[in-house]
Amino acid sequence: GFNANLFVTGLDPMLAELSTTGAQVIDPDYQVAATCNWWFMIASTFVITFAGWFVSDFVVEKRLHRKPAEEGGPHPISRDALDEQAMTAKERKGLTAAVIGVLAFFAVVIGLVLIPGSPLHGKVDPDNPDSFDRWVRVIVPLIFFGFLTPGLAYGVATGVVKNGKDIAKLMVDSMASMAPIIVLAFFAAQFIEYFRYSHLDQMLAMSGGQILAEAEMPTGLLLIAFVLVTMVFNMFVGSMSAKYTMFAPIFIPMFMMVGISPELTQATYRIGDSVTNVVTPLNAYLIIILVYMQKYVPKAGMGTLISMMMPYTIVFTVIWCVMILVWLWLGIDLGPEGPLHYTPGHG
């Protein structure tokens, strides 16, 4: 279910930037908004949650129920174990403060968006109806403050944050965890620039677009094929951004040639990238999942984990593909500034 979310996350601006780079191979003025997949991701959150419950209840749990506890079967639950999971009074106080912080933040943002004359009201360019809304343009700082506000409220209420030094330390620790992504972004940028400089992006886009146009494949079939290609590639390159760095300059302009918007290509990519994350041995987080699972299933290995997760991959793939096809058939935008189709000259 990776990628499905009720809110715009830090992944969305990163993907939008890569999509913009790919789209500008065909249309130099095209811009992809960070909010372009928002409605689709909100709907996906509920659909994938329901699908996950179905697989857990009717497939995985039934399979594990027949096994002993050391192989993943039922564990007896003690009263002490349940008591350890209960929230403390300090945690309740922190959560209350965090909820108040979230509501206050949303109230301020909604006011700035809706009140005429406020900084986030209206279009970036009032004379151009196709320009982005102002709040869409500043979605990255909005995400930052949207997470900072409840986190800070929780920290102050629980006593974890006592002064500015505590805030600075927490931010430094957070940025330290971002170091691998920053390093990856550097090399990804080199790849994009070399690709653009050699004009391989335009060559592959034009030749691929001509092949697709001559094949006259339905849009839905193209999208399903792209999901399958992404799924297979994800088994060898686990990083979402690394794959999209390679895919965006090729597939986005190629699909634009046959009328598929970059926003729809991006949403389709997110499906293929999500569903095989938990079954690829090259996923950097799989070891962490395995160690956590061995707390409850001491004899479990990588094979046990992958076989247990495979039903989720299969069901999520089928349901998410059906969902994107239904969405396309209904003709609903994927999100704010998220069209389904591309018309040349309308970026």
Coordinates of C-alpha atoms in Angstrom, one line a residue:
G1 CA 0.0 0.0 0.0
F2 CA 3.0 2.3 -0.2
N3 CA 2.0 5.6 -2.0
A4 CA -1.6 5.5 -0.9
N5 CA -2.2 8.4 1.5
L6 CA -4.9 10.8 2.7
F7 CA -2.5 13.8 2.5
V8 CA 0.1 15.0 0.1
T9 CA 3.5 13.7 1.3
G10 CA 7.2 14.5 0.7
L11 CA 7.1 11.9 -2.2
D12 CA 4.6 14.0 -4.2
P13 CA 6.9 17.0 -4.9
M14 CA 9.8 14.7 -5.8
L15 CA 7.7 12.7 -8.3
A16 CA 6.2 15.9 -9.7
E17 CA 9.6 17.3 -10.4
L18 CA 10.7 14.2 -12.2
S19 CA 7.5 14.1 -14.1
T20 CA 7.9 17.7 -15.1
T21 CA 11.4 16.9 -16.4
G22 CA 10.0 14.1 -18.5
A23 CA 7.0 16.1 -19.8
Q24 CA 9.2 19.0 -20.9
V25 CA 10.9 16.7 -23.5
I26 CA 7.6 17.2 -25.5
D27 CA 6.2 20.4 -24.0
P28 CA 8.9 22.8 -22.6
D29 CA 6.3 24.8 -20.7
Y30 CA 4.6 21.8 -19.0
Q31 CA 4.4 21.8 -15.2
V32 CA 3.3 18.9 -13.0
A33 CA 1.8 19.9 -9.7
A34 CA 2.7 18.1 -6.5
T35 CA -1.1 17.6 -5.8
C36 CA -1.8 16.0 -9.2
N37 CA -2.5 12.5 -7.8
W38 CA -4.2 13.6 -4.5
W39 CA -7.8 12.5 -5.2
F40 CA -6.6 9.1 -6.5
M41 CA -4.3 8.5 -3.6
I42 CA -7.1 9.3 -1.1
A43 CA -9.5 6.9 -2.8
S44 CA -6.6 4.3 -2.9
T45 CA -6.2 4.6 0.8
F46 CA -9.7 3.2 1.5
V47 CA -9.6 0.7 -1.3
I48 CA -6.2 -0.7 -0.4
T49 CA -7.1 -0.8 3.3
F50 CA -10.1 -2.8 2.6
A51 CA -8.1 -5.1 0.3
G52 CA -5.5 -5.6 3.0
W53 CA -8.1 -6.5 5.5
F54 CA -9.6 -9.0 3.1
V55 CA -6.2 -10.7 2.4
S56 CA -5.3 -10.7 6.1
D57 CA -8.6 -12.1 7.3
F58 CA -9.4 -14.6 4.6
V59 CA -6.0 -15.7 3.4
V60 CA -3.0 -15.0 5.7
E61 CA -4.7 -15.5 9.1
K62 CA -6.4 -18.7 8.0
R63 CA -3.1 -20.1 6.9
L64 CA -1.2 -19.1 10.1
H65 CA -4.1 -20.3 12.3
R66 CA -3.2 -23.9 11.6
K67 CA 0.5 -23.4 12.6
P68 CA 2.2 -23.5 16.0
A69 CA 3.1 -20.3 17.8
E70 CA 6.8 -20.4 16.9
E71 CA 5.8 -20.6 13.2
G72 CA 3.4 -17.7 13.2
G73 CA 0.4 -19.4 14.8
P74 CA -1.8 -17.8 17.5
H75 CA -0.1 -16.6 20.7
P76 CA -1.9 -16.5 24.0
I77 CA -2.6 -12.9 25.1
S78 CA -1.8 -12.0 28.7
R79 CA -3.3 -9.2 30.7
D80 CA 0.2 -7.7 31.3
A81 CA 0.8 -7.5 27.5
L82 CA -2.4 -5.6 26.9
D83 CA -1.7 -3.2 29.8
E84 CA 1.8 -2.4 28.4
Q85 CA 0.1 -1.1 25.2
A86 CA -2.3 1.3 27.0
M87 CA -1.6 5.0 26.6
T88 CA -0.2 6.9 29.6
A89 CA -1.8 10.1 30.8
K90 CA 1.2 12.1 29.4
E91 CA 0.7 10.5 26.0
R92 CA -3.0 11.3 26.0
K93 CA -2.1 14.9 26.8
G94 CA 0.4 15.0 24.0
L95 CA -2.1 13.5 21.5
T96 CA -4.7 16.1 22.5
A97 CA -2.3 18.9 22.0
A98 CA -1.3 17.4 18.6
V99 CA -4.9 17.2 17.4
I100 CA -5.5 20.8 18.5
G101 CA -2.3 21.8 16.5
V102 CA -3.5 20.0 13.4
L103 CA -7.0 21.6 13.5
A104 CA -5.4 25.0 14.1
F105 CA -3.0 24.6 11.2
F106 CA -5.8 23.5 8.8
A107 CA -8.0 26.3 9.9
V108 CA -5.3 28.8 9.1
V109 CA -4.5 27.3 5.7
I110 CA -8.2 27.0 4.7
G111 CA -8.7 30.6 5.7
L112 CA -5.6 31.7 3.6
V113 CA -7.0 29.8 0.6
L114 CA -10.6 30.9 0.8
I115 CA -10.4 34.5 2.0
P116 CA -10.1 36.9 -1.0
G117 CA -6.9 38.9 -1.0
S118 CA -5.1 36.5 1.3
P119 CA -1.7 35.1 0.2
L120 CA -2.9 31.7 -0.9
H121 CA -6.2 32.8 -2.5
G122 CA -6.6 32.5 -6.3
K123 CA -4.3 31.6 -9.2
V124 CA -0.6 32.3 -9.4
D125 CA -1.3 34.2 -12.7
P126 CA -4.9 35.6 -12.5
D127 CA -4.8 36.3 -16.2
N128 CA -4.1 32.7 -17.1
P129 CA -6.9 30.3 -16.1
D130 CA -4.5 27.3 -16.7
S131 CA -2.0 28.4 -14.1
F132 CA -1.7 26.6 -10.7
D133 CA -3.6 27.7 -7.6
R134 CA -1.3 29.6 -5.2
W135 CA -1.6 27.0 -2.5
V136 CA -0.5 24.3 -4.9
R137 CA 2.7 26.2 -5.6
V138 CA 3.6 26.3 -1.9
I139 CA 2.6 22.7 -1.1
V140 CA 6.2 21.8 0.1
P141 CA 6.3 24.4 2.9
L142 CA 2.7 23.5 3.8
I143 CA 3.7 19.9 4.2
F144 CA 6.6 21.0 6.4
F145 CA 4.5 23.1 8.7
G146 CA 1.7 20.6 8.6
F147 CA 4.0 18.0 10.2
L148 CA 6.0 20.4 12.4
T149 CA 2.9 21.9 14.1
P150 CA 1.4 18.7 15.7
G151 CA 4.9 17.3 16.3
L152 CA 5.9 20.4 18.2
A153 CA 2.7 20.5 20.1
Y154 CA 3.1 16.8 21.2
G155 CA 6.7 17.4 22.2
V156 CA 5.9 20.4 24.3
A157 CA 2.9 18.8 26.0
T158 CA 4.8 15.6 26.9
G159 CA 8.0 17.5 28.0
V160 CA 10.2 16.1 25.3
V161 CA 10.7 19.6 23.8
K162 CA 11.7 22.1 26.5
N163 CA 13.6 24.7 24.4
G164 CA 14.9 25.6 21.0
K165 CA 17.9 23.3 21.4
D166 CA 15.6 20.3 21.6
I167 CA 13.9 21.3 18.4
A168 CA 17.2 21.8 16.6
K169 CA 18.4 18.4 17.7
L170 CA 15.3 16.6 16.5
M171 CA 15.6 18.4 13.2
V172 CA 19.2 17.4 12.8
D173 CA 18.4 13.8 13.6
S174 CA 15.6 13.9 10.9
M175 CA 18.0 15.4 8.3
A176 CA 20.6 12.7 9.1
S177 CA 18.1 10.0 8.1
M178 CA 17.7 11.9 4.8
A179 CA 21.4 11.6 3.9
P180 CA 21.0 8.5 1.6
I181 CA 18.2 10.2 -0.3
I182 CA 20.3 13.4 -0.8
V183 CA 23.2 11.3 -2.1
L184 CA 20.8 9.4 -4.4
A185 CA 19.3 12.7 -5.7
F186 CA 22.8 13.9 -6.7
F187 CA 23.5 11.0 -8.9
A188 CA 19.9 11.0 -10.2
A189 CA 20.3 14.6 -11.3
Q190 CA 23.5 13.6 -13.2
F191 CA 21.6 10.8 -15.0
I192 CA 18.8 13.1 -16.0
E193 CA 21.2 15.8 -17.3
Y194 CA 23.3 13.3 -19.3
F195 CA 20.1 11.8 -20.7
R196 CA 18.9 15.2 -21.8
Y197 CA 22.3 16.3 -23.2
S198 CA 22.5 13.2 -25.4
H199 CA 18.9 13.7 -26.7
L200 CA 18.2 10.0 -26.0
D201 CA 15.0 11.1 -24.2
Q202 CA 13.6 12.7 -27.3
M203 CA 14.8 9.9 -29.6
L204 CA 13.2 7.2 -27.4
A205 CA 10.0 9.3 -26.8
M206 CA 9.5 9.9 -30.5
S207 CA 10.3 6.4 -31.7
G208 CA 8.3 4.8 -28.9
G209 CA 5.4 7.2 -29.4
Q210 CA 5.3 6.3 -33.1
I211 CA 5.3 2.6 -32.3
L212 CA 2.4 3.0 -29.8
A213 CA 0.4 5.1 -32.2
E214 CA 0.8 2.5 -35.0
A215 CA -0.1 -0.3 -32.6
E216 CA -3.3 1.6 -31.7
M217 CA -3.4 -0.1 -28.2
P218 CA -6.2 1.1 -25.9
T219 CA -5.1 3.5 -23.2
G220 CA -6.1 1.0 -20.5
L221 CA -4.0 -1.7 -21.9
L222 CA -1.0 0.6 -22.1
L223 CA -1.4 1.5 -18.5
I224 CA -1.6 -2.1 -17.4
A225 CA 1.5 -2.9 -19.4
F226 CA 3.3 -0.1 -17.7
V227 CA 2.2 -1.3 -14.3
L228 CA 3.6 -4.8 -15.1
V229 CA 6.9 -3.4 -16.4
T230 CA 7.3 -1.3 -13.2
M231 CA 6.6 -4.3 -11.0
V232 CA 9.2 -6.4 -12.7
F233 CA 11.8 -3.7 -12.7
N234 CA 11.1 -3.1 -9.0
M235 CA 12.3 -6.6 -8.2
F236 CA 15.8 -5.4 -9.3
V237 CA 15.8 -1.7 -8.4
G238 CA 14.0 -1.1 -5.1
S239 CA 14.4 2.7 -4.9
M240 CA 11.3 4.5 -6.1
S241 CA 13.1 7.7 -7.1
A242 CA 15.9 5.8 -8.9
K243 CA 13.5 3.9 -11.0
Y244 CA 11.4 7.0 -11.8
T245 CA 14.6 8.9 -12.7
M246 CA 15.1 6.4 -15.5
F247 CA 11.4 5.9 -16.4
A248 CA 10.1 9.5 -16.4
P249 CA 12.2 10.8 -19.3
I250 CA 11.2 7.8 -21.5
F251 CA 7.7 6.7 -20.7
I252 CA 6.1 10.1 -19.9
P253 CA 6.9 11.7 -23.3
M254 CA 6.2 8.4 -25.0
F255 CA 2.7 8.3 -23.5
M256 CA 2.2 12.0 -24.1
M257 CA 2.5 11.2 -27.8
V258 CA -0.6 9.1 -27.6
G259 CA -2.6 11.5 -25.4
I260 CA -1.9 10.1 -21.9
S261 CA -1.1 12.9 -19.4
P262 CA 2.1 12.9 -17.3
E263 CA -0.1 12.9 -14.2
L264 CA -1.8 9.6 -15.2
T265 CA 1.6 8.0 -16.1
Q266 CA 2.9 9.0 -12.7
A267 CA -0.2 7.5 -10.9
T268 CA 0.2 4.3 -12.8
Y269 CA 3.9 4.2 -12.0
R270 CA 3.1 4.5 -8.3
I271 CA 0.9 1.4 -8.5
G272 CA 3.5 -0.8 -10.0
D273 CA 6.2 0.5 -7.6
S274 CA 4.0 -0.1 -4.6
V275 CA 2.7 -3.6 -4.9
T276 CA 6.0 -5.5 -5.2
N277 CA 8.0 -3.7 -2.5
V278 CA 7.3 -6.3 0.1
V279 CA 8.3 -9.3 -2.0
T280 CA 11.6 -8.1 -3.5
P281 CA 14.7 -9.2 -1.7
L282 CA 16.4 -6.0 -2.8
N283 CA 14.1 -3.8 -0.7
A284 CA 16.4 -2.2 1.9
Y285 CA 13.7 -2.4 4.5
L286 CA 12.9 -6.1 4.1
I287 CA 15.6 -7.0 6.6
I288 CA 14.0 -4.7 9.2
I289 CA 10.6 -6.3 8.5
L290 CA 12.2 -9.7 8.9
V291 CA 13.8 -8.9 12.2
Y292 CA 10.5 -7.5 13.5
M293 CA 8.6 -10.6 12.3
Q294 CA 11.1 -12.9 14.0
K295 CA 10.0 -11.4 17.4
Y296 CA 6.8 -13.4 16.8
V297 CA 7.9 -16.1 14.4
P298 CA 11.4 -17.1 15.6
K299 CA 11.9 -19.7 12.8
A300 CA 10.9 -17.3 10.0
G301 CA 13.3 -16.6 7.1
M302 CA 13.2 -14.5 3.9
G303 CA 11.2 -17.2 2.2
T304 CA 8.6 -17.3 4.9
L305 CA 8.2 -13.5 4.7
I306 CA 7.9 -13.4 0.9
S307 CA 5.4 -16.3 0.7
M308 CA 3.3 -14.7 3.5
M309 CA 3.3 -11.3 1.6
M310 CA 2.7 -12.7 -1.9
P311 CA -1.1 -12.7 -1.5
Y312 CA -1.1 -9.0 -0.8
T313 CA 1.0 -8.3 -3.9
I314 CA -1.4 -10.3 -6.1
V315 CA -4.6 -8.9 -4.7
F316 CA -3.3 -5.3 -4.5
T317 CA -2.1 -5.5 -8.2
V318 CA -5.5 -6.7 -9.5
I319 CA -7.6 -4.3 -7.4
W320 CA -5.4 -1.2 -8.1
C321 CA -5.3 -1.9 -11.8
V322 CA -9.1 -2.2 -11.9
M323 CA -9.3 1.0 -9.9
I324 CA -7.2 3.0 -12.4
L325 CA -9.2 1.6 -15.3
V326 CA -12.5 2.6 -13.6
W327 CA -11.1 6.0 -12.8
L328 CA -10.1 6.5 -16.4
W329 CA -13.5 5.4 -17.6
L330 CA -15.3 7.8 -15.2
G331 CA -13.0 10.6 -16.5
I332 CA -12.3 12.1 -13.0
D333 CA -9.2 14.2 -12.5
L334 CA -6.5 12.5 -10.5
G335 CA -6.3 15.5 -8.2
P336 CA -5.9 19.2 -8.2
E337 CA -4.1 20.0 -11.5
G338 CA -4.2 16.3 -12.3
P339 CA -5.8 15.8 -15.8
L340 CA -6.1 12.3 -17.3
H341 CA -5.3 13.3 -20.9
Y342 CA -2.7 15.4 -22.6
T343 CA -3.5 17.8 -25.4
P344 CA -0.5 19.3 -27.1
G345 CA 0.1 23.0 -26.2
H346 CA -2.0 22.7 -22.9
G347 CA 0.6 22.3 -20.1

